[in-house]
Short mmCIF file of C-alpha atoms and ligand atoms in Angstrom, two decimals:
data_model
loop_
_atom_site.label_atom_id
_atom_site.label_comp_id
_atom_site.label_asym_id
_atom_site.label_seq_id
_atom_site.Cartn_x
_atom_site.Cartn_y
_atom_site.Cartn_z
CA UNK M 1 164.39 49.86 171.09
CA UNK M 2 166.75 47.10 171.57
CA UNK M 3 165.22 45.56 174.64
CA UNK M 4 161.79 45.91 173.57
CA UNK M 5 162.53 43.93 170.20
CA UNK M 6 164.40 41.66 172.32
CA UNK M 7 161.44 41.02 174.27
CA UNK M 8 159.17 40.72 171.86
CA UNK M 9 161.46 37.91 169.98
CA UNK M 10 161.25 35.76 173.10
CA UNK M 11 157.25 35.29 173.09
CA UNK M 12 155.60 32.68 171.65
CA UNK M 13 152.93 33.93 169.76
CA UNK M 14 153.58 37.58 167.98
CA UNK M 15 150.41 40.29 167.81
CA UNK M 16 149.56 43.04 165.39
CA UNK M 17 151.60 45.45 167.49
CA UNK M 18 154.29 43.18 167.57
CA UNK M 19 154.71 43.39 164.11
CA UNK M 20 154.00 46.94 163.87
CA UNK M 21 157.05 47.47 166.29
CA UNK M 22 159.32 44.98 164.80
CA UNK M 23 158.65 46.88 161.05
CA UNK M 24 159.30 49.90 162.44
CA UNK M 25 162.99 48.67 163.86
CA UNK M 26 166.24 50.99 162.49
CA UNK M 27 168.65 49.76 160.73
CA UNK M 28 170.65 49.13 163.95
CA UNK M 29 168.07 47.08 166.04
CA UNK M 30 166.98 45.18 162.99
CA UNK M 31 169.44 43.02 163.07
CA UNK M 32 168.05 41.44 166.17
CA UNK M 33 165.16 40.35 163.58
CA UNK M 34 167.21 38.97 161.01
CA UNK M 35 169.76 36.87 163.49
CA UNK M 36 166.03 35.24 164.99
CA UNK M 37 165.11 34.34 161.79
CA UNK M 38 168.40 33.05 160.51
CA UNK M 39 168.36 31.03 164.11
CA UNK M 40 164.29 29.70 163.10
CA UNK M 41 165.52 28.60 159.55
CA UNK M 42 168.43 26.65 160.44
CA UNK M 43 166.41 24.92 163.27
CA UNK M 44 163.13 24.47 161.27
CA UNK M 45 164.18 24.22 157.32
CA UNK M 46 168.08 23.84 157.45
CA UNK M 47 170.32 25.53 155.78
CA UNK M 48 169.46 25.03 152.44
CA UNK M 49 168.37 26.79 149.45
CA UNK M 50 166.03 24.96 146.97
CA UNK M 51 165.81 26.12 142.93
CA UNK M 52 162.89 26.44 140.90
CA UNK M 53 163.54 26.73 137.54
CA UNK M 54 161.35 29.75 136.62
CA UNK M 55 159.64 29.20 133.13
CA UNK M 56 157.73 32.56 131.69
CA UNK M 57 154.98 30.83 130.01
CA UNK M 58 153.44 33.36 127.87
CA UNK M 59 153.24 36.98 128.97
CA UNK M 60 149.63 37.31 127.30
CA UNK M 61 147.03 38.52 130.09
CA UNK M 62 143.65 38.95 130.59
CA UNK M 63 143.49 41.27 133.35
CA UNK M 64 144.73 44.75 134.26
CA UNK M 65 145.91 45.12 137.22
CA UNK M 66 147.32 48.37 137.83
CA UNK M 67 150.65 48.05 138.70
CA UNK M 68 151.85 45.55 136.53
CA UNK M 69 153.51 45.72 132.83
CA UNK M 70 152.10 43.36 131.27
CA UNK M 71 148.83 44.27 131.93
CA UNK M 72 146.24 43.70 128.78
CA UNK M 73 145.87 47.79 128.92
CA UNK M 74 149.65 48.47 127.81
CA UNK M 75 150.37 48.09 124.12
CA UNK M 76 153.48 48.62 124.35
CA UNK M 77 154.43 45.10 125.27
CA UNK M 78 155.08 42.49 122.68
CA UNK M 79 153.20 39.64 123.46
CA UNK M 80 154.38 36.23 122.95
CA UNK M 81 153.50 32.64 124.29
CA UNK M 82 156.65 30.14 124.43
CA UNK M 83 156.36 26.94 122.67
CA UNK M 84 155.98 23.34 124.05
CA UNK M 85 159.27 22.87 123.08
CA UNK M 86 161.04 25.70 124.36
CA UNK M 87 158.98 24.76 127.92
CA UNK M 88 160.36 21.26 127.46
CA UNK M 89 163.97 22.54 126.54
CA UNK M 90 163.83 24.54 129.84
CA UNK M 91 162.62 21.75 132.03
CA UNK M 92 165.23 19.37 130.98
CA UNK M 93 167.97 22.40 131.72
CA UNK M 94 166.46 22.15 135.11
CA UNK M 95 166.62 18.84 135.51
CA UNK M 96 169.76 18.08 133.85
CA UNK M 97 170.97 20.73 136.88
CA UNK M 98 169.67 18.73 139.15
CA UNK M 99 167.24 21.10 140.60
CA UNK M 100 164.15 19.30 142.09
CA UNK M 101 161.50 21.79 140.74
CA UNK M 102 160.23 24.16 137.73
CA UNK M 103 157.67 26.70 138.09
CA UNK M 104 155.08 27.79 135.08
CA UNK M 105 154.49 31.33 135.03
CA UNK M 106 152.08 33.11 133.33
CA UNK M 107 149.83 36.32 132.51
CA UNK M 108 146.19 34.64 133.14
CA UNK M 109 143.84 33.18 130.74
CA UNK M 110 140.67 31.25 131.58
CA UNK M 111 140.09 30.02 127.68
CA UNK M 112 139.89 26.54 127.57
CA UNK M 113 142.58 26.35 124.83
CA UNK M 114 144.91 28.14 127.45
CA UNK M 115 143.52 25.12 130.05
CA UNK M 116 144.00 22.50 127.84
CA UNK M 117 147.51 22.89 126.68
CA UNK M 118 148.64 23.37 129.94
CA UNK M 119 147.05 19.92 130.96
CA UNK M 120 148.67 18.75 128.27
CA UNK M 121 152.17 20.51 128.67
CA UNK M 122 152.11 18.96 132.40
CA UNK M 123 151.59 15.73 130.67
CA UNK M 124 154.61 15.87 129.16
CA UNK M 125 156.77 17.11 131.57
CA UNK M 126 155.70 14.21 133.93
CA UNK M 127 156.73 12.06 131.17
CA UNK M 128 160.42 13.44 131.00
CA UNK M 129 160.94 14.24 135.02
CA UNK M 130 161.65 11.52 137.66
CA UNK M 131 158.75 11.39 139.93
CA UNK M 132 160.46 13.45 142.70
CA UNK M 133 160.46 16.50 140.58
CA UNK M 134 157.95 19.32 141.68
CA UNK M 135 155.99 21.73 139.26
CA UNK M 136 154.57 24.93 140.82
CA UNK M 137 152.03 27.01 138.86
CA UNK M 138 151.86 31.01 138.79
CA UNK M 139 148.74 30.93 136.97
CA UNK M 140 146.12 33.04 138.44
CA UNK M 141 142.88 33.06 139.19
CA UNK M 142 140.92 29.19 137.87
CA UNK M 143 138.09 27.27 139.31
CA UNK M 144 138.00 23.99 141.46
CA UNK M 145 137.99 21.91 138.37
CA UNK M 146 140.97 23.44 136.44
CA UNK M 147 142.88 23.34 139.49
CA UNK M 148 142.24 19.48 139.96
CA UNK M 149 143.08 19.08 136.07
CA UNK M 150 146.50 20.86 136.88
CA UNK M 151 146.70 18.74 139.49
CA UNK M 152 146.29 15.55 138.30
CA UNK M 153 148.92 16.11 135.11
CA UNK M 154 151.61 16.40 137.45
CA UNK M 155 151.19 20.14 139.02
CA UNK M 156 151.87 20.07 142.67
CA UNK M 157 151.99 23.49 143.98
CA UNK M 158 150.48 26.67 142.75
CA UNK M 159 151.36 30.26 144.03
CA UNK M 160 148.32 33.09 144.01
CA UNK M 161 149.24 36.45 145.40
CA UNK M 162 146.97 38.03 147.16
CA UNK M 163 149.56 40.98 146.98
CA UNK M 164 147.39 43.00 149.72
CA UNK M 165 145.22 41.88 152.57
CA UNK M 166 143.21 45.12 152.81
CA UNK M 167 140.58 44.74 150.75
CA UNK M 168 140.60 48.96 150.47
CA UNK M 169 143.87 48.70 149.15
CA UNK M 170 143.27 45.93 146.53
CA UNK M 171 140.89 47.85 145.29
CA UNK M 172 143.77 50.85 144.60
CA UNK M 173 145.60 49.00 142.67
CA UNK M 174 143.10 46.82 140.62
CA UNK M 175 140.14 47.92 138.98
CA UNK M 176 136.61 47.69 140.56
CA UNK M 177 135.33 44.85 138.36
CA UNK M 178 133.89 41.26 137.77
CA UNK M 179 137.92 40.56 136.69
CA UNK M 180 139.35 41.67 139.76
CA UNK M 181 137.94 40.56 142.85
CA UNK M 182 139.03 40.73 146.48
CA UNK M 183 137.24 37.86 147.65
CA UNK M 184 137.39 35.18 144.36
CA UNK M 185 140.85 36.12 144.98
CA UNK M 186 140.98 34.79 148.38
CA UNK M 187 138.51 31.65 147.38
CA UNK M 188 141.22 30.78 144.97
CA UNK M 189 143.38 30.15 147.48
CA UNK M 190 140.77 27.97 149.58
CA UNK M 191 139.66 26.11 146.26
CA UNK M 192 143.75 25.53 145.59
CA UNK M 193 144.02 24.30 149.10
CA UNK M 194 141.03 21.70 148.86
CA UNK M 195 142.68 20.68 145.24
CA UNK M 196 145.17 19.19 147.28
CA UNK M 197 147.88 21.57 146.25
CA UNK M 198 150.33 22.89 148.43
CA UNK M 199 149.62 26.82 148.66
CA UNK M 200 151.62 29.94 148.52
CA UNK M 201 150.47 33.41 148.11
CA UNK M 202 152.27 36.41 148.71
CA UNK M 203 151.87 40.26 149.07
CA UNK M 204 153.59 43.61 147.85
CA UNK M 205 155.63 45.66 150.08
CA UNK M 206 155.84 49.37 149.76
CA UNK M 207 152.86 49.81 147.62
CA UNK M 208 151.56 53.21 147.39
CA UNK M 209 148.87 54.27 150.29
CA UNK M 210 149.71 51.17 152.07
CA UNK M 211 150.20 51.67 156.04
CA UNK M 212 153.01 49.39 158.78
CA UNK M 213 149.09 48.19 159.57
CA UNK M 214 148.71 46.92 156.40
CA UNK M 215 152.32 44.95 156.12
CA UNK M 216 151.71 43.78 159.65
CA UNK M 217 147.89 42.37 158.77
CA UNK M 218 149.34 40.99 155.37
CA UNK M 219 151.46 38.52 157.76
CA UNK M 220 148.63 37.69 159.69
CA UNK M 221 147.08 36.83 157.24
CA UNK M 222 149.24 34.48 155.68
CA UNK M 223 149.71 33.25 159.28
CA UNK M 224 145.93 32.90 159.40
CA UNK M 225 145.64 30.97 155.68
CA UNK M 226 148.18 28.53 156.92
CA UNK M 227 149.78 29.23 153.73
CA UNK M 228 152.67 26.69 153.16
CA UNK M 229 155.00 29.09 150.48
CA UNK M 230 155.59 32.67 150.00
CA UNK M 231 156.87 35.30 147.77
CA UNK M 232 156.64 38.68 148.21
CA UNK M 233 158.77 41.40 146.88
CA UNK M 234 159.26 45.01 146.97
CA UNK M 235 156.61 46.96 144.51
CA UNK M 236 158.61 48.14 142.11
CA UNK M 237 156.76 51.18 139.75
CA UNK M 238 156.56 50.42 135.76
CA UNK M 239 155.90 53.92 133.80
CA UNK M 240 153.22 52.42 131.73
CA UNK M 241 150.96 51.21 134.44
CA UNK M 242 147.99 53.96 136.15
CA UNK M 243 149.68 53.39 139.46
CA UNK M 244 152.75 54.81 138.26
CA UNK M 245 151.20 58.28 138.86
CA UNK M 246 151.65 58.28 142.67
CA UNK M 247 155.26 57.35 142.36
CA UNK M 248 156.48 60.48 144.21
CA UNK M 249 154.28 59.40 146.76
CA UNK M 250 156.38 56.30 147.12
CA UNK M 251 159.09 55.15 149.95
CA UNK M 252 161.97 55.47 148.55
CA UNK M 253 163.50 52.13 146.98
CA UNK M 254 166.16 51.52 149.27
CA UNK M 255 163.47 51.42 151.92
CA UNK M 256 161.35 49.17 150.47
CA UNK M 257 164.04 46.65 149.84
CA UNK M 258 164.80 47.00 153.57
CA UNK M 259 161.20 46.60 154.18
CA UNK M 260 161.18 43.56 152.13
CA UNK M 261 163.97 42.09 154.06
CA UNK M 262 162.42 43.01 157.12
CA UNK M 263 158.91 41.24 156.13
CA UNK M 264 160.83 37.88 154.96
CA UNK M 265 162.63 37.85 158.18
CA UNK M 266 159.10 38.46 160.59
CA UNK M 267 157.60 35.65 158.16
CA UNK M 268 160.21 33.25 159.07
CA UNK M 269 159.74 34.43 162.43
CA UNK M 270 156.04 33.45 162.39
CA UNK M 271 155.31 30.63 160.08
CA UNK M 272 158.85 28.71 161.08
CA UNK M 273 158.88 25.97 158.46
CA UNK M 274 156.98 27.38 155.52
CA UNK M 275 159.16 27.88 152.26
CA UNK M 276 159.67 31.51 151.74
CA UNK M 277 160.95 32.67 148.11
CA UNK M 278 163.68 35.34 147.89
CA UNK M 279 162.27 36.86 144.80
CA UNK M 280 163.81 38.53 141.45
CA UNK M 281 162.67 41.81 142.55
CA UNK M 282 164.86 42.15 145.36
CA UNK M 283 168.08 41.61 143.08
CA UNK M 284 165.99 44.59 140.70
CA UNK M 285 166.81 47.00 143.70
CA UNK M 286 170.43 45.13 144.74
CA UNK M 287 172.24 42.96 143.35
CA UNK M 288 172.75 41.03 146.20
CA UNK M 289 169.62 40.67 147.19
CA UNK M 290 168.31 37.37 146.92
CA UNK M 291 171.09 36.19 148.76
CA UNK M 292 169.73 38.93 151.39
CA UNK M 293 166.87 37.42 151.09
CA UNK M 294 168.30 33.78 152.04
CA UNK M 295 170.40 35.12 154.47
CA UNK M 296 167.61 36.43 156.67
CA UNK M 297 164.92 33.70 156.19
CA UNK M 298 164.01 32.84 152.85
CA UNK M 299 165.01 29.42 151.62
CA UNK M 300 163.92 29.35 147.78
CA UNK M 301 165.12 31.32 144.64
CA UNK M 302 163.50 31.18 140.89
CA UNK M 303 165.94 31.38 138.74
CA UNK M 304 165.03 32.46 135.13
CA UNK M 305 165.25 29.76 132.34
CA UNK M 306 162.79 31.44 130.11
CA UNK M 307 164.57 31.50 126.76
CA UNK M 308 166.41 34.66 126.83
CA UNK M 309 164.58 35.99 123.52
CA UNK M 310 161.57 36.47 125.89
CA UNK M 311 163.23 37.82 128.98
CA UNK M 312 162.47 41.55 127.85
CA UNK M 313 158.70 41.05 127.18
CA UNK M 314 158.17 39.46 130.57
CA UNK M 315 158.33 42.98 132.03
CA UNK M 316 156.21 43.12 135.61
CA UNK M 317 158.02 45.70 136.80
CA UNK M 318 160.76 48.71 135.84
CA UNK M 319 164.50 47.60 136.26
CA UNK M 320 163.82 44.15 136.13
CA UNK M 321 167.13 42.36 136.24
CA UNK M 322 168.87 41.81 132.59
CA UNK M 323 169.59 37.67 132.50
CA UNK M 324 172.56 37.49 130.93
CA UNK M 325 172.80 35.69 127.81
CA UNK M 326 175.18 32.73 128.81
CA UNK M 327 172.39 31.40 131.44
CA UNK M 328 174.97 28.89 132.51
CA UNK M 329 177.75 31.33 133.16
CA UNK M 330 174.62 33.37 135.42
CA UNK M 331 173.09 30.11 137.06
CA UNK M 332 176.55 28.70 138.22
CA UNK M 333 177.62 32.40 139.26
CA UNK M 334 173.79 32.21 141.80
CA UNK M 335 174.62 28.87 142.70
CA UNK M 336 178.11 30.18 144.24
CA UNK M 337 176.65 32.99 145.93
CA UNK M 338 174.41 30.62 148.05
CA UNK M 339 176.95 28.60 149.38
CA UNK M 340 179.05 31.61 150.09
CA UNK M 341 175.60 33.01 151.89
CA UNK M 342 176.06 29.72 153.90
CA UNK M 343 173.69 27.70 152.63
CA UNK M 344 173.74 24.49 150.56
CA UNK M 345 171.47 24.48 147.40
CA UNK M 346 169.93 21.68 147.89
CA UNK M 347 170.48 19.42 144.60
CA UNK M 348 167.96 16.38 143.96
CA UNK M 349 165.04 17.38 146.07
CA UNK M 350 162.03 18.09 145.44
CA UNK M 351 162.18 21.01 148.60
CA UNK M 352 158.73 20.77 149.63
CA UNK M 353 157.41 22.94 152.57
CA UNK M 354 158.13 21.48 155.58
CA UNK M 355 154.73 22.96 156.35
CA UNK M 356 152.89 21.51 154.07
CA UNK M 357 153.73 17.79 155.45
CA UNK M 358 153.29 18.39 159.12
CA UNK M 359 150.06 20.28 158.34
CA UNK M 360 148.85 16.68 156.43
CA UNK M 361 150.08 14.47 159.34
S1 SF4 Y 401 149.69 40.90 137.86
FE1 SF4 Y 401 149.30 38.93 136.85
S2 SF4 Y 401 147.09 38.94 136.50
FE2 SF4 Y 401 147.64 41.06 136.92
S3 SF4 Y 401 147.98 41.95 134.89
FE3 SF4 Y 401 149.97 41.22 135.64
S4 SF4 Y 401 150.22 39.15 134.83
FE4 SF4 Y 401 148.05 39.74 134.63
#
């Protein structure tokens, strides 16, 4: 196995069965992977770890997809919307940090109250933030027009997961209807990329009824989409969602962290200077994990500003990591970890995707 991941680490371009073999690498022989990719990030994207102050808008949503916890189905969540304010408040914590970026998360809502104060909320944040600072939406699913409103208050990157790439399996784990659609889905990310914005999207790993095919496709996608940012995580099973039925059907966690690891790493690999997020959910299944994460290819992390009174209503998934209360003692605690994982956070800059500009020159 070594020699034949060797090999295939030395060509140029990778194919499906590349990827198939590289996901299917033991725990020995994957560390071939993750010492390429650590070699592509230093050479392509440095050594350095960018935060994104993660804000959780509002966990009110009008879809149901079936894996997630805050789906409109589950009444068991309390629903709640933050406040301009309290978005303000967390921005300036960001930027008083001197972290280049916030992003605005959110369940999603195509009501034009929901459209409008968000214009408006991006207003004001481009009032209060130097011009250098970046503001990624997690919004969902809008049209051409919303997107250039976004865009022209002072959003400059938005993130859409497509969070499969087989149109079979999207279909698993969202219901069959004029809400969820495979391809608007992937139009959103065409309409976002003719908005101007700069792009990410992002997939699931260890769903269940997914295939190696499926994870190796997923890349190819992305690869395909010349996507410029990524997050993906490990699916993580909530007990109130219908998907939560097939969970003894599931890998068990520890391999779909691995997985995850694995998928950041061949990601890196492939799309060398694209910003690749080392997501909450990995520090769900270890505590270590986004540092994993940024140890084998990833170079951004969210952390959670969110007042904390919200944290527990902005449920995706089961075992979602408890902030702790003193966010300063927690942020300063992450901030350590990353230069002991050898990178440098990198303070002051915006830490756009490398991708992103050559693809404009
Ligand atoms: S995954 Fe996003 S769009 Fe789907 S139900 Fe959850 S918050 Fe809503």
């Amino acid at each position: 196995m070594y020699e034949e991941i060797s090999k295939i680490l030395k060509k140029e371009n990778l194919t499906k069965d590349d990827l198939m073999f590289l996901l299917s690498a033991d725990d020995k022989a994957v560390q071939l992977i993750f010492d390429k990719a650590a070699e592509v990030k230093t050479q392509y994207v440095g050594n350095y770890t960018y935060f994104r102050g993660l804000i959780e808008l509002s966990n009110i949503c009008s879809k149901n997809c079936l894996y997630c916890g805050i789906r409109s189905g589950n009444k068991n969540v309390q629903r709640y919307s933050a406040t301009d304010e309290e978005a303000l408040k967390a921005v300036k914590y960001a930027l008083d940090r001197n972290w280049g970026s916030v992003v605005i998360q959110a369940g999603e809502r195509q009501d034009p109250k929901f459209i409008d104060r968000l214009e408006n909320l991006l207003k004001q944040i481009s009032s209060i933030s130097p011009e250098k600072t970046g503001v990624t939406l997690s919004l969902g699913e809008q049209n051409l027009e919303v997107y250039t409103r976004w865009l022209n208050a002072g959003a400059t990157r938005y993130l859409i997961r497509i969070e499969t790439s087989n149109e079979d399996l999207f279909y698993k784990i969202h219901p069959r209807d004029e809400l969820h659609n495979f391809e608007k889905r992937i139009q959103a990310l065409r309409d976002l990329r003719k908005a101007g914005y700069m792009t990410g999207t992002g997939v699931m790993i260890g769903l269940p009824f997914q295939t190696m095919e499926d994870l190796a496709d997923d890349l190819l996608f992305m690869q395909e989409y010349d996507i410029d940012m990524c997050g993906m995580g490990p699916y993580i099973e909530h007990e109130d969602t219908p998907l939560y039925q097939y969970k003894d059907q599931l890998l068990p966690l520890e391999e779909r962290y691995k997985l995850t690891l694995k998928m950041i790493a061949l990601l890196r690999i492939l799309m060398k200077d694209v910003n690749i997020a080392s997501v909450t959910a990995l520090q769900a299944v270890n505590p270590d994990g986004r540092e994993e994460g940024i140890r084998y290819g990833a170079n951004v992390i969210m952390p959670n500003i969110t007042p904390v009174k919200y944290h527990e209503s902005y449920n995706l998934y089961k075992g979602k990591p408890e902030i702790v209360p003193e966010t300063d003692k927690y942020i300063s605690q992450l901030e350590k970890q990353i230069n002991e994982s050898g990178d440098k956070v990198g303070y002051e800059e915006r830490g756009d995707p490398i991708h992103f500009k050559n693809r404009k020159k």
